[in-house]
mmCIF file of C-alpha atoms and ligand atoms in Angstrom:
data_model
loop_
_atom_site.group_PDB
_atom_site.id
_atom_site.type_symbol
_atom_site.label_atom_id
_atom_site.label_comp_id
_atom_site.label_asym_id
_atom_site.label_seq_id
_atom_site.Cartn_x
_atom_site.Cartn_y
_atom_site.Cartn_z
ATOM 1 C CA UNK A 1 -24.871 -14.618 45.191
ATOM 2 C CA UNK A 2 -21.157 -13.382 44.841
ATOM 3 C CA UNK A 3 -20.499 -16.653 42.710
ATOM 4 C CA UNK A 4 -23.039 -15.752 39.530
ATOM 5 C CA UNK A 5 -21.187 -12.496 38.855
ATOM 6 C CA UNK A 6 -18.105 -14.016 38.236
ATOM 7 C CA UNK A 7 -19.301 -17.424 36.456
ATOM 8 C CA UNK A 8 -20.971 -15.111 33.761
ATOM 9 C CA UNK A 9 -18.097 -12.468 34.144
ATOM 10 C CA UNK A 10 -15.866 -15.674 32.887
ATOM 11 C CA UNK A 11 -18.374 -17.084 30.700
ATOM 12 C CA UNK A 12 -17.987 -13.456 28.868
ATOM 13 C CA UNK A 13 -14.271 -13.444 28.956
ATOM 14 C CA UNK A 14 -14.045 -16.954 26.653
ATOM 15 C CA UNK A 15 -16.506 -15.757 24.515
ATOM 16 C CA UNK A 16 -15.403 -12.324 23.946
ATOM 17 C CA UNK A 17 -11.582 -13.977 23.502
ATOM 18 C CA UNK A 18 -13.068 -17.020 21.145
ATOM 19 C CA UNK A 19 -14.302 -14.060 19.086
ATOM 20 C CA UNK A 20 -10.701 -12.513 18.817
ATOM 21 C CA UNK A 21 -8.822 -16.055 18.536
ATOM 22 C CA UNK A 22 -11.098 -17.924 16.158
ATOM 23 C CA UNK A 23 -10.289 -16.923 12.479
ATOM 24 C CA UNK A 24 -8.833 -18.805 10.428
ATOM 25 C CA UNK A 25 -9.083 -22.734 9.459
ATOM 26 C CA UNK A 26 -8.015 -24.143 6.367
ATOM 27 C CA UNK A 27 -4.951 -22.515 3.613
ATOM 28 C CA UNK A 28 -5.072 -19.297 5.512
ATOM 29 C CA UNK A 29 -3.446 -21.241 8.610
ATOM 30 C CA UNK A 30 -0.224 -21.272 6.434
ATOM 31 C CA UNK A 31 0.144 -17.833 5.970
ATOM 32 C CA UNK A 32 -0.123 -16.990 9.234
ATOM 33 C CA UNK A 33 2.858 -15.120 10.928
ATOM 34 C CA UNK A 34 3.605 -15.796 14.422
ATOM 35 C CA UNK A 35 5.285 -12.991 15.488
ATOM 36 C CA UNK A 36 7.610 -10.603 13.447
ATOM 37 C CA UNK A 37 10.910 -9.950 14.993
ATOM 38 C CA UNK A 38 10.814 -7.095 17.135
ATOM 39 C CA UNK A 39 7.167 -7.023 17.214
ATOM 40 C CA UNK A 40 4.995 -6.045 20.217
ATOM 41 C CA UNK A 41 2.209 -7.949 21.925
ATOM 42 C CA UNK A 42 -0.990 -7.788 19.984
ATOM 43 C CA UNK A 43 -4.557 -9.358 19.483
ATOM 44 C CA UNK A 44 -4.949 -9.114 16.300
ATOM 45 C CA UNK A 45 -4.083 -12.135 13.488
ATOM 46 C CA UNK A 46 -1.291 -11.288 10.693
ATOM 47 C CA UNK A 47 -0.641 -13.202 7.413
ATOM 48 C CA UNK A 48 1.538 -12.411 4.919
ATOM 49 C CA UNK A 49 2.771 -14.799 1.440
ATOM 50 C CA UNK A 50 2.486 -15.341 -2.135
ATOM 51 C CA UNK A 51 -0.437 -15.816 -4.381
ATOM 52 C CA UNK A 52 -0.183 -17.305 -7.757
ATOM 53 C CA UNK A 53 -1.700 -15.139 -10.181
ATOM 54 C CA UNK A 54 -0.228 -16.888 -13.124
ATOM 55 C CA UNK A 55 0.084 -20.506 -13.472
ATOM 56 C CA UNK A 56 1.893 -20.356 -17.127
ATOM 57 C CA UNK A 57 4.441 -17.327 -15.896
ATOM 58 C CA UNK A 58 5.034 -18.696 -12.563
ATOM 59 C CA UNK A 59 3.582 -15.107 -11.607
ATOM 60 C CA UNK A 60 3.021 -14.588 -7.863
ATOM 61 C CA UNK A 61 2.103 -11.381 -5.981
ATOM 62 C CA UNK A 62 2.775 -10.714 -2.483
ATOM 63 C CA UNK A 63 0.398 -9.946 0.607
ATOM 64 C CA UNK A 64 0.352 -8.998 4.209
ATOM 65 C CA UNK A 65 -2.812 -9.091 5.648
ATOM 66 C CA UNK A 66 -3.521 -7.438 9.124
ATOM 67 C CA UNK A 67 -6.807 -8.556 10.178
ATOM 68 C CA UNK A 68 -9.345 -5.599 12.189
ATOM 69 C CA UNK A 69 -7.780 -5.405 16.204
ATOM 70 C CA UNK A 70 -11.078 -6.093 17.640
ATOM 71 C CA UNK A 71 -14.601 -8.441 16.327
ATOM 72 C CA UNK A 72 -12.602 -8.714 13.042
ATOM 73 C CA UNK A 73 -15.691 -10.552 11.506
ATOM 74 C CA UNK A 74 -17.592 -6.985 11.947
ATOM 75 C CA UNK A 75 -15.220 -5.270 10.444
ATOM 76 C CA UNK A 76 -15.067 -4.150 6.295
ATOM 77 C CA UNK A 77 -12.333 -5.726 4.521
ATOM 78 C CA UNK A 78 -9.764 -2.808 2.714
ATOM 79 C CA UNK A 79 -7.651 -3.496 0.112
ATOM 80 C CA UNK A 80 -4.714 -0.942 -0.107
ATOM 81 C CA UNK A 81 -2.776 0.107 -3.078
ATOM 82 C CA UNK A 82 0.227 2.624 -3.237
ATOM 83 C CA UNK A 83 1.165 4.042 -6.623
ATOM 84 C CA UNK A 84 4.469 4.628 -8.292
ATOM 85 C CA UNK A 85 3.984 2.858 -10.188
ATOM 86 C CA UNK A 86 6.170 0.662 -8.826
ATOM 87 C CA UNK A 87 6.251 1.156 -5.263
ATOM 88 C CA UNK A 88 5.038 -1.074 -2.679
ATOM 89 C CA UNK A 89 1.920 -1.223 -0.599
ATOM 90 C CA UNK A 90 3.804 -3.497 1.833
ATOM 91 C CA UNK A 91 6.875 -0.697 2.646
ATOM 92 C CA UNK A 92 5.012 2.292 2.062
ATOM 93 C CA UNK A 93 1.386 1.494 2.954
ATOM 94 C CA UNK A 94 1.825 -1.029 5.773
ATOM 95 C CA UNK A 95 5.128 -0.050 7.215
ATOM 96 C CA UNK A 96 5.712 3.535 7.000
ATOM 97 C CA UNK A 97 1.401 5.114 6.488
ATOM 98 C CA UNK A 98 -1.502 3.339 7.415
ATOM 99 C CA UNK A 99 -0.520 -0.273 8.922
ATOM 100 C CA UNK A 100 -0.082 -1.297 12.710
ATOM 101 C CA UNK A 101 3.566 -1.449 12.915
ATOM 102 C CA UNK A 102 6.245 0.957 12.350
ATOM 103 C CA UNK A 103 9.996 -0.473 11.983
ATOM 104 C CA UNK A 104 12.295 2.019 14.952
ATOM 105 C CA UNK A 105 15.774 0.195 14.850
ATOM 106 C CA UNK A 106 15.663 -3.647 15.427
ATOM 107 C CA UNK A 107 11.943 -3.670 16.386
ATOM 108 C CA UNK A 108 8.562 -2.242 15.462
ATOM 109 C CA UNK A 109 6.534 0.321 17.190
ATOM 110 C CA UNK A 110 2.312 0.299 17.201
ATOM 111 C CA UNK A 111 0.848 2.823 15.112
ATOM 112 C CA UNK A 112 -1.602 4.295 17.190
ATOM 113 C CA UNK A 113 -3.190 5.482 13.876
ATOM 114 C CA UNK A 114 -3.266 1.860 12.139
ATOM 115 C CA UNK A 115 -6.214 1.242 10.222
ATOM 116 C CA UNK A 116 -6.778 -2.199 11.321
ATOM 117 C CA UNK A 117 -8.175 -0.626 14.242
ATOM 118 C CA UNK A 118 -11.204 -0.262 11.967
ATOM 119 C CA UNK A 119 -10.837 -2.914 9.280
ATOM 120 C CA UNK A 120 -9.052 -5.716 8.137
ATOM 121 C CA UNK A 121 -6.564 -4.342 5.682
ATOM 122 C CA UNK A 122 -4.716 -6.136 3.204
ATOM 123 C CA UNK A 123 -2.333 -4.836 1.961
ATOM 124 C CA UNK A 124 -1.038 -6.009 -1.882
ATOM 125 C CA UNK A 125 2.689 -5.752 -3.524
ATOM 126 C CA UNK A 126 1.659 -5.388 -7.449
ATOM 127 C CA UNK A 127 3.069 -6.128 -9.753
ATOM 128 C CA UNK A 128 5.396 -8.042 -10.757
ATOM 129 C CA UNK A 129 9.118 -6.097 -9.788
ATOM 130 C CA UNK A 130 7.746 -4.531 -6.905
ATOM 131 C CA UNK A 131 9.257 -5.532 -3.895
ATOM 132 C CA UNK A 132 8.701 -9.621 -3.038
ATOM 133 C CA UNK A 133 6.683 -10.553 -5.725
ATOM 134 C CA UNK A 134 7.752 -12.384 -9.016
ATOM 135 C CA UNK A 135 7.965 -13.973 -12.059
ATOM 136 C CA UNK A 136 9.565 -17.586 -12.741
ATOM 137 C CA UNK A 137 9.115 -16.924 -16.338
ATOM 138 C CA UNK A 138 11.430 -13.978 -17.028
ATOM 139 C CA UNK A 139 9.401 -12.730 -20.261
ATOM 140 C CA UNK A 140 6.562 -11.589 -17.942
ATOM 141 C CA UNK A 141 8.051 -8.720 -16.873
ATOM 142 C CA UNK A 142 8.135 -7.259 -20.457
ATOM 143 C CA UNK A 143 5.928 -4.593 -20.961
ATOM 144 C CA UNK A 144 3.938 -4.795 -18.050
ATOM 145 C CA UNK A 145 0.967 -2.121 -18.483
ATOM 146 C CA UNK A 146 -2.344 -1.017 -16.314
ATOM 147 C CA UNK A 147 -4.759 -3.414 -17.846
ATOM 148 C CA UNK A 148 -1.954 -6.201 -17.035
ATOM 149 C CA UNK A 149 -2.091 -4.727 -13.385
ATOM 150 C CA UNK A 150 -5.673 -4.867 -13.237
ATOM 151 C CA UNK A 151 -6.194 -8.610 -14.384
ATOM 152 C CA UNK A 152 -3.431 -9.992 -12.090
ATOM 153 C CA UNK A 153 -4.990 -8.058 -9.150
ATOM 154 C CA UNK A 154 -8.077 -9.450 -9.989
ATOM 155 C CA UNK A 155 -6.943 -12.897 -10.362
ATOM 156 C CA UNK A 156 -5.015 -12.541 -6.650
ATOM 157 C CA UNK A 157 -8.134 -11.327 -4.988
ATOM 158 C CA UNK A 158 -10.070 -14.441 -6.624
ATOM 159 C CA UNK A 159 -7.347 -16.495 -5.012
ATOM 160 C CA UNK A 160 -7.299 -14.658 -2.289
ATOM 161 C CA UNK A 161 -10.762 -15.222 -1.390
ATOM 162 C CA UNK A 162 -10.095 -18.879 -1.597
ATOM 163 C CA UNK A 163 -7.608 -19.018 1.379
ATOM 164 C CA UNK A 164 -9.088 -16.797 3.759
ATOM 165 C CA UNK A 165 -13.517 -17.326 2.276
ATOM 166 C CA UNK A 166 -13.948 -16.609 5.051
ATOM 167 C CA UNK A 167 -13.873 -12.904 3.908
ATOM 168 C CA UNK A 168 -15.772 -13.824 0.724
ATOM 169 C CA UNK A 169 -18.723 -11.151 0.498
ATOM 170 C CA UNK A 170 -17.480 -9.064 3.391
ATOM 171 C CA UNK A 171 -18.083 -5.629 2.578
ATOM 172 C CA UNK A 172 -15.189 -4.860 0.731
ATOM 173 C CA UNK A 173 -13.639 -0.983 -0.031
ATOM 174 C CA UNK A 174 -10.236 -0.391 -2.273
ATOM 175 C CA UNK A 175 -8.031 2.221 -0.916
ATOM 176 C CA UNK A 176 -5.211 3.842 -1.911
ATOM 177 C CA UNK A 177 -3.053 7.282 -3.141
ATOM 178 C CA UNK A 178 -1.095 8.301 -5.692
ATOM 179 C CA UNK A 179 -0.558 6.223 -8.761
ATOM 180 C CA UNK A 180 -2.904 3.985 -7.412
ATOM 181 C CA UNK A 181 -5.454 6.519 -8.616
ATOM 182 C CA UNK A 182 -5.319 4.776 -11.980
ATOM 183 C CA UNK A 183 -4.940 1.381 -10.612
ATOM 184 C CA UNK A 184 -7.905 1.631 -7.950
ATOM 185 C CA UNK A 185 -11.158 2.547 -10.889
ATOM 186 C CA UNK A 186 -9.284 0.011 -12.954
ATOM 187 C CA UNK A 187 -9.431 -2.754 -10.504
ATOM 188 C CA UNK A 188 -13.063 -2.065 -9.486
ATOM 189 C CA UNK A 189 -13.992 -1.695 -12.996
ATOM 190 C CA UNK A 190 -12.595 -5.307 -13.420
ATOM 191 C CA UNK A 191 -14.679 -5.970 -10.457
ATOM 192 C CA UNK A 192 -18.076 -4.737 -11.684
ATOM 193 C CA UNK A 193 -17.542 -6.983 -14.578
ATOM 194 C CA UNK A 194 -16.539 -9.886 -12.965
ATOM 195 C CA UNK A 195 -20.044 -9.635 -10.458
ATOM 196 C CA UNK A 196 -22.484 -9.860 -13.691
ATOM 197 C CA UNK A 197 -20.978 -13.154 -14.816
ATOM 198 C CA UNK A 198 -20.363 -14.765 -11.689
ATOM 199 C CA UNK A 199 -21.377 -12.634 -8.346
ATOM 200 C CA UNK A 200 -18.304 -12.039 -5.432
ATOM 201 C CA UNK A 201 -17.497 -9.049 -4.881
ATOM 202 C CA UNK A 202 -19.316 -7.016 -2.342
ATOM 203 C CA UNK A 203 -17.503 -4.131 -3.296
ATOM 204 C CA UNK A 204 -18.670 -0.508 -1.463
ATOM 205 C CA UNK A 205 -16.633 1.734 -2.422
ATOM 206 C CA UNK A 206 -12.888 3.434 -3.208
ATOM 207 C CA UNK A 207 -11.288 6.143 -1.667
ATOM 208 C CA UNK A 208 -8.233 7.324 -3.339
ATOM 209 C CA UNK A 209 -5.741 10.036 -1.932
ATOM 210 C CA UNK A 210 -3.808 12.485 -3.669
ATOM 211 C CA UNK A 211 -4.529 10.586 -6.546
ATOM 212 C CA UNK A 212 -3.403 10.825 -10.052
ATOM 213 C CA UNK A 213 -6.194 11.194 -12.390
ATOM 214 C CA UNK A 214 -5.684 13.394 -15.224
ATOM 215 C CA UNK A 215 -1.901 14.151 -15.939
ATOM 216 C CA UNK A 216 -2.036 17.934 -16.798
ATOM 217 C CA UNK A 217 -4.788 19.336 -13.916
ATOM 218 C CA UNK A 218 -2.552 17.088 -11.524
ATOM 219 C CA UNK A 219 0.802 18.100 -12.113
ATOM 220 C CA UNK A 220 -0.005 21.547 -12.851
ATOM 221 C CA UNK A 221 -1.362 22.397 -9.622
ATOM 222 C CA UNK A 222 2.139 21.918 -7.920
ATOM 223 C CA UNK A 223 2.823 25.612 -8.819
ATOM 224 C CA UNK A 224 0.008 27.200 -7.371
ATOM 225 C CA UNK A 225 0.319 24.994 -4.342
ATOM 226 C CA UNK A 226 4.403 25.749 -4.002
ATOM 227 C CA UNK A 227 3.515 30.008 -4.722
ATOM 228 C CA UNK A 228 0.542 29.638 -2.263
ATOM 229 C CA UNK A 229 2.557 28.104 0.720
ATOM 230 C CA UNK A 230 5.337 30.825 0.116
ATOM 231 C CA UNK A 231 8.111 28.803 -1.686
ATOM 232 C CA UNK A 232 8.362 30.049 -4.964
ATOM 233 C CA UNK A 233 8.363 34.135 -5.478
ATOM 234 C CA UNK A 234 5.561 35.953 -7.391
ATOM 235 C CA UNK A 235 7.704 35.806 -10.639
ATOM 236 C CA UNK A 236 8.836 32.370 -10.238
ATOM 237 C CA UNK A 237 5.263 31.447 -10.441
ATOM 238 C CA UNK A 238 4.419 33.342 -13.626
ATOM 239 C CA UNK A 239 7.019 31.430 -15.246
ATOM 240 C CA UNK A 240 6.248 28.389 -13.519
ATOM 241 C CA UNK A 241 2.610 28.365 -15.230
ATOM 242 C CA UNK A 242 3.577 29.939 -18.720
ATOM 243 C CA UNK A 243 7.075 29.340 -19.526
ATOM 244 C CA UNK A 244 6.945 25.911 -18.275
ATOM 245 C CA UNK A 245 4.615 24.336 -16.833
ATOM 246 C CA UNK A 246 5.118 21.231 -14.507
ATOM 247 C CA UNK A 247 3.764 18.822 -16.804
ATOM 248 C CA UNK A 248 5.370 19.943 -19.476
ATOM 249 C CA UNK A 249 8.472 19.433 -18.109
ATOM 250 C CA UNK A 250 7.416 15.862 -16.648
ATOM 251 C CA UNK A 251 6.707 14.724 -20.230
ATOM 252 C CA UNK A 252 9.884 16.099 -21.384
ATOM 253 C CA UNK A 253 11.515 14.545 -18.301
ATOM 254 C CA UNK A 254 9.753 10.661 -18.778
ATOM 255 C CA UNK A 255 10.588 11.520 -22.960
ATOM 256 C CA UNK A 256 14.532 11.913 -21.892
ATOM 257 C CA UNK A 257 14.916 15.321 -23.176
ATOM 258 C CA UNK A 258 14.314 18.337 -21.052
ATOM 259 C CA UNK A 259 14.209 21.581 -23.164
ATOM 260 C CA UNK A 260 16.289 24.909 -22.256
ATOM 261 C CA UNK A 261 13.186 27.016 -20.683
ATOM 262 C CA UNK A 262 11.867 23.912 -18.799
ATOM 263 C CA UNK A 263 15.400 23.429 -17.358
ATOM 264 C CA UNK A 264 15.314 26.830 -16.464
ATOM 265 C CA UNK A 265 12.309 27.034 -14.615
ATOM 266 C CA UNK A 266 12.533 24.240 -12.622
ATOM 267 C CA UNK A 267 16.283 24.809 -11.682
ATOM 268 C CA UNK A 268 14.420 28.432 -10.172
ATOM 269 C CA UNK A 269 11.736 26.273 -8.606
ATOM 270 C CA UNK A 270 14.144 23.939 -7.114
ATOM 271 C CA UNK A 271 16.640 26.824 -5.703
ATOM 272 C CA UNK A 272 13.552 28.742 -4.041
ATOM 273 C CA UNK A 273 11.778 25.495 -2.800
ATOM 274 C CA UNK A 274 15.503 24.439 -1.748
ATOM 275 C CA UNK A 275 16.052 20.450 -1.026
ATOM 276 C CA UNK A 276 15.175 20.821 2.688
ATOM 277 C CA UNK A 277 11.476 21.163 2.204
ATOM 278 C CA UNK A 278 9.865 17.475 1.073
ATOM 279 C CA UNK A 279 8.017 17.573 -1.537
ATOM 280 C CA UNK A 280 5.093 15.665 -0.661
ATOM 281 C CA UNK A 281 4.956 17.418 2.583
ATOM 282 C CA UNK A 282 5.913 20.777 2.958
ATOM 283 C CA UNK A 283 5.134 20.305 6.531
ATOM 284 C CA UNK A 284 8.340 18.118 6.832
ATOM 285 C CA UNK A 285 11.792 17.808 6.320
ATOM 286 C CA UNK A 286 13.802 16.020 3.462
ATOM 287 C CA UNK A 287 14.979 13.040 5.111
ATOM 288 C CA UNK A 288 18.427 13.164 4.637
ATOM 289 C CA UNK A 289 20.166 9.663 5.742
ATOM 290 C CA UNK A 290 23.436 11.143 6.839
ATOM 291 C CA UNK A 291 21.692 13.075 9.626
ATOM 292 C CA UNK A 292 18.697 11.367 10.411
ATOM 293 C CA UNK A 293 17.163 7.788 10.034
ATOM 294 C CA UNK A 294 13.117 8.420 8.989
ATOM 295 C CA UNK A 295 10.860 5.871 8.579
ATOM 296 C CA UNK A 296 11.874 4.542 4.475
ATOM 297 C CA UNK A 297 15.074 3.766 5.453
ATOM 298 C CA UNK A 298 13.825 2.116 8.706
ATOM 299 C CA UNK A 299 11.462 -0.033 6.782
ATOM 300 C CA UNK A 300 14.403 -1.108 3.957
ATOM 301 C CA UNK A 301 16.240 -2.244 7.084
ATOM 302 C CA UNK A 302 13.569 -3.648 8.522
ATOM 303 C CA UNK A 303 12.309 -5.587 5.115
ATOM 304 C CA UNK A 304 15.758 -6.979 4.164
ATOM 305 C CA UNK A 305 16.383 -8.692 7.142
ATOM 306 C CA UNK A 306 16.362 -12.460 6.893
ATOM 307 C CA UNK A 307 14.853 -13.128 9.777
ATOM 308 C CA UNK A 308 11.884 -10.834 8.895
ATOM 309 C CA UNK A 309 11.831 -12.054 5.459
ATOM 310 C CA UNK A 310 10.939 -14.962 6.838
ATOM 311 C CA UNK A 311 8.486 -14.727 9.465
ATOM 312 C CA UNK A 312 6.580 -13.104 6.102
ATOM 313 C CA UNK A 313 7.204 -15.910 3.971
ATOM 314 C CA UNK A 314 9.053 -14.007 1.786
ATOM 315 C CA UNK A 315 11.654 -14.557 -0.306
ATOM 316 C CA UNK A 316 13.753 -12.193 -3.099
ATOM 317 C CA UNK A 317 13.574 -13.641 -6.414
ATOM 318 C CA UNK A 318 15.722 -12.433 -9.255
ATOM 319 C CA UNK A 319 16.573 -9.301 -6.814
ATOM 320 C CA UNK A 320 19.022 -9.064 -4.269
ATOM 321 C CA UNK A 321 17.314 -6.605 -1.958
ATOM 322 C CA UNK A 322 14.063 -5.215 -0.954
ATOM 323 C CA UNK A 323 13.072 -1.883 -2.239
ATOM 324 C CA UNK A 324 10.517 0.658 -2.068
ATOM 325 C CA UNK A 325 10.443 1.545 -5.750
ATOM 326 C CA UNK A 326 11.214 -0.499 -8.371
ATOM 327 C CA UNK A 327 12.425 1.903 -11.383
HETATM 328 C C1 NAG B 401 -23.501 -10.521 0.048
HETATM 329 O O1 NAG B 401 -23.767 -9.557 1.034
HETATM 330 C C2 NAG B 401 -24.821 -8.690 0.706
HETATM 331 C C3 NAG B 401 -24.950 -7.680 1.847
HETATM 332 O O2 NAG B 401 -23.782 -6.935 1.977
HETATM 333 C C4 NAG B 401 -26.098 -9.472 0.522
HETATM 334 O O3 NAG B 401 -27.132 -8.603 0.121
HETATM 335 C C5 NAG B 401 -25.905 -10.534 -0.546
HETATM 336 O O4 NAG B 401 -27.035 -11.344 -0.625
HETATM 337 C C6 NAG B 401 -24.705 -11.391 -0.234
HETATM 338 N N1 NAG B 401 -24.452 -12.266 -1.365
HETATM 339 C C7 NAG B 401 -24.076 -13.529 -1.237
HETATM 340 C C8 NAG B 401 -23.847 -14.265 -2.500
HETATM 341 O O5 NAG B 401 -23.908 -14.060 -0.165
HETATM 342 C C1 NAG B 402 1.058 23.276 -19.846
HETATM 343 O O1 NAG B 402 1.938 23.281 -20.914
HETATM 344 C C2 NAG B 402 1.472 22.569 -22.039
HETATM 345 C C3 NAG B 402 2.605 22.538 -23.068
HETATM 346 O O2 NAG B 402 3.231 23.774 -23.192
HETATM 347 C C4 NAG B 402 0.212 23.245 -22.600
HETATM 348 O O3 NAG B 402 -0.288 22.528 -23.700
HETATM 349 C C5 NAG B 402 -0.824 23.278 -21.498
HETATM 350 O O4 NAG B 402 -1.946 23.996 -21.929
HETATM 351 C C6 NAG B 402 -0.260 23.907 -20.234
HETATM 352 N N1 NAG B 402 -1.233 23.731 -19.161
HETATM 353 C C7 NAG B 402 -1.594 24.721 -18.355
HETATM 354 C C8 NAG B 402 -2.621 24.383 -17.329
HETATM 355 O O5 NAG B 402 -1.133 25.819 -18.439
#
């Protein structure tokens, strides 16, 4: 009587464990990181490496791929995209927001947050310039533009899908913030297209935070939101949305020649708003490195290291170090 218990108990254990341990057969298997240095125990799979987008250019895009914690074959598959353009989904997205890790001196912390808690979330360095990936052929990085950005995303998830078909026709959602609200509708655009000639994507659906859509509604609303949380005064403001507005003074900014009044307003903005508050977070301080380590200059550490570089089959090409931002 006491024996059956346990016999199924065990028989429950190896399944429940096959169902964690059995993933991946086949190309993935090479992609497959072992452990990162400093990394914690953990049952999930990680895999991380190149994907040749272009076999002309020598053009190859970069991936780390955290598969779901638990039942990973029940789980949605999520691509992740940060903006910029020209910062990385692998620093930013992976290391420092959404991801399971968190680099804290020479090792990495969990994220109790991660989202591979709910899916399996790959996370993709694009394009070309941003962080690991490359181009042999030195001529592709002229000119890269959105529709560029699109195409070779496309063409890595095609490839993608044939390392790890496994995940072919999982339920698949595109994620991302930022800049990546251009890149996100243009990928899945490129997606829809791609399913009436030839079906595989099972795409769901895209979520995109703090996105940028349309330049002038965007940028503009950073005055109300800086007046509204108290850091600009009442006339500040006023000059802030008539004088200058904010993306006025970005296109004069990006066109290399900010005008008198713009220069004006936004040296006001900047004194009131001061260069302790960030930005992006009023909520938070400016990371200043002299007085503080935060988490982007933890995760430039972290990413540089040889070691690390290659337990992610990684490998700088054409750069000499890792960066979250390629200008
Ligand atoms: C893909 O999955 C959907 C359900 O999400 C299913 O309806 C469809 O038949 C599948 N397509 C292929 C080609 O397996
Ligand atoms: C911002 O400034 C530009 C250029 O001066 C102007 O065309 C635009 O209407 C302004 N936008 C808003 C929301 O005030």
């Amino acid at each position: 009587m006491m024996m059956k218990p346990l016999v199924l108990f065990l028989l429950q254990l190896l399944m429940s464990s096959c169902l964690v341990m059995v993933d991946c057969f086949g190309p993935c298997e090479l992609d497959r990181v072992v452990q990162l240095p400093g990394q914690p125990p953990v049952m999930f799979q990680q895999y991380s490496g190149y994907i040749t987008v272009d076999e002309k250019k020598q053009k190859s895009l970069f991936y780390y791929f955290a598969e779901a914690e638990f039942d990973p074959f029940s789980k949605p598959l999520v691509l992740w995209l940060n903006g910029g353009p020209g910062c990385s989904s692998l620093g930013v997205g992976a290391f420092s927001e959404n991801g399971p890790f968190r680099p804290n001196g020479q090792v990495l912390i969990r994220n109790e947050h991660s989202w591979n808690t709910e899916a399996n979330m790959l996370y993709l360095e694009a394009p070309i310039g941003v962080g690991f990936p490359y181009a042999a052929d030195s001529s592709a990085y002229d000119g890269v533009t959105d529709l560029i950005t699109a195409r070779d995303n496309l063409a890595f998830l095609q490839k993608w899908f044939l390392k790890f078909p496994q995940y072919k026709n999982r339920s698949l959602f595109i994620t991302g913030e930022s800049y990546a609200g251009h890149y996100i509708p243009q990928l899945a655009e490129l997606m829809l297209q791609h399913n009436k000639k030839e079906y595989l994507f099972n795409l769901k659906g895209l979520a995109l935070g703090n996105p940028v859509l349309e330049f002038a509604t965007d940028f503009n609303s950073r005055a109300e939101f800086f007046w509204s949380h108290g850091l600009i005064s009442d006339t500040t403001y006023k000059m802030f949305t008539s004088t200058c507005n904010y993306s006025r003074y970005v296109s004069e900014y990006y066109r290399g020649s900010v005008s008198a009044p713009c220069s004006r307003v936004m040296t006001q903005v900047s004194t009131e708003t001061s260069k302790f508050v960030d930005k992006y977070d009023v909520t938070l301080d400016v990371c200043i490195s002299s007085i503080d380590v935060c988490v982007e200059d933890e995760t430039v550490n972290y990413l540089n290291r040889v070691d690390v570089q290659m337990a992610l089959h990684a490998r700088l090409v054409g750069v000499r170090r890792w960066s979250v931002c390629s200008k």
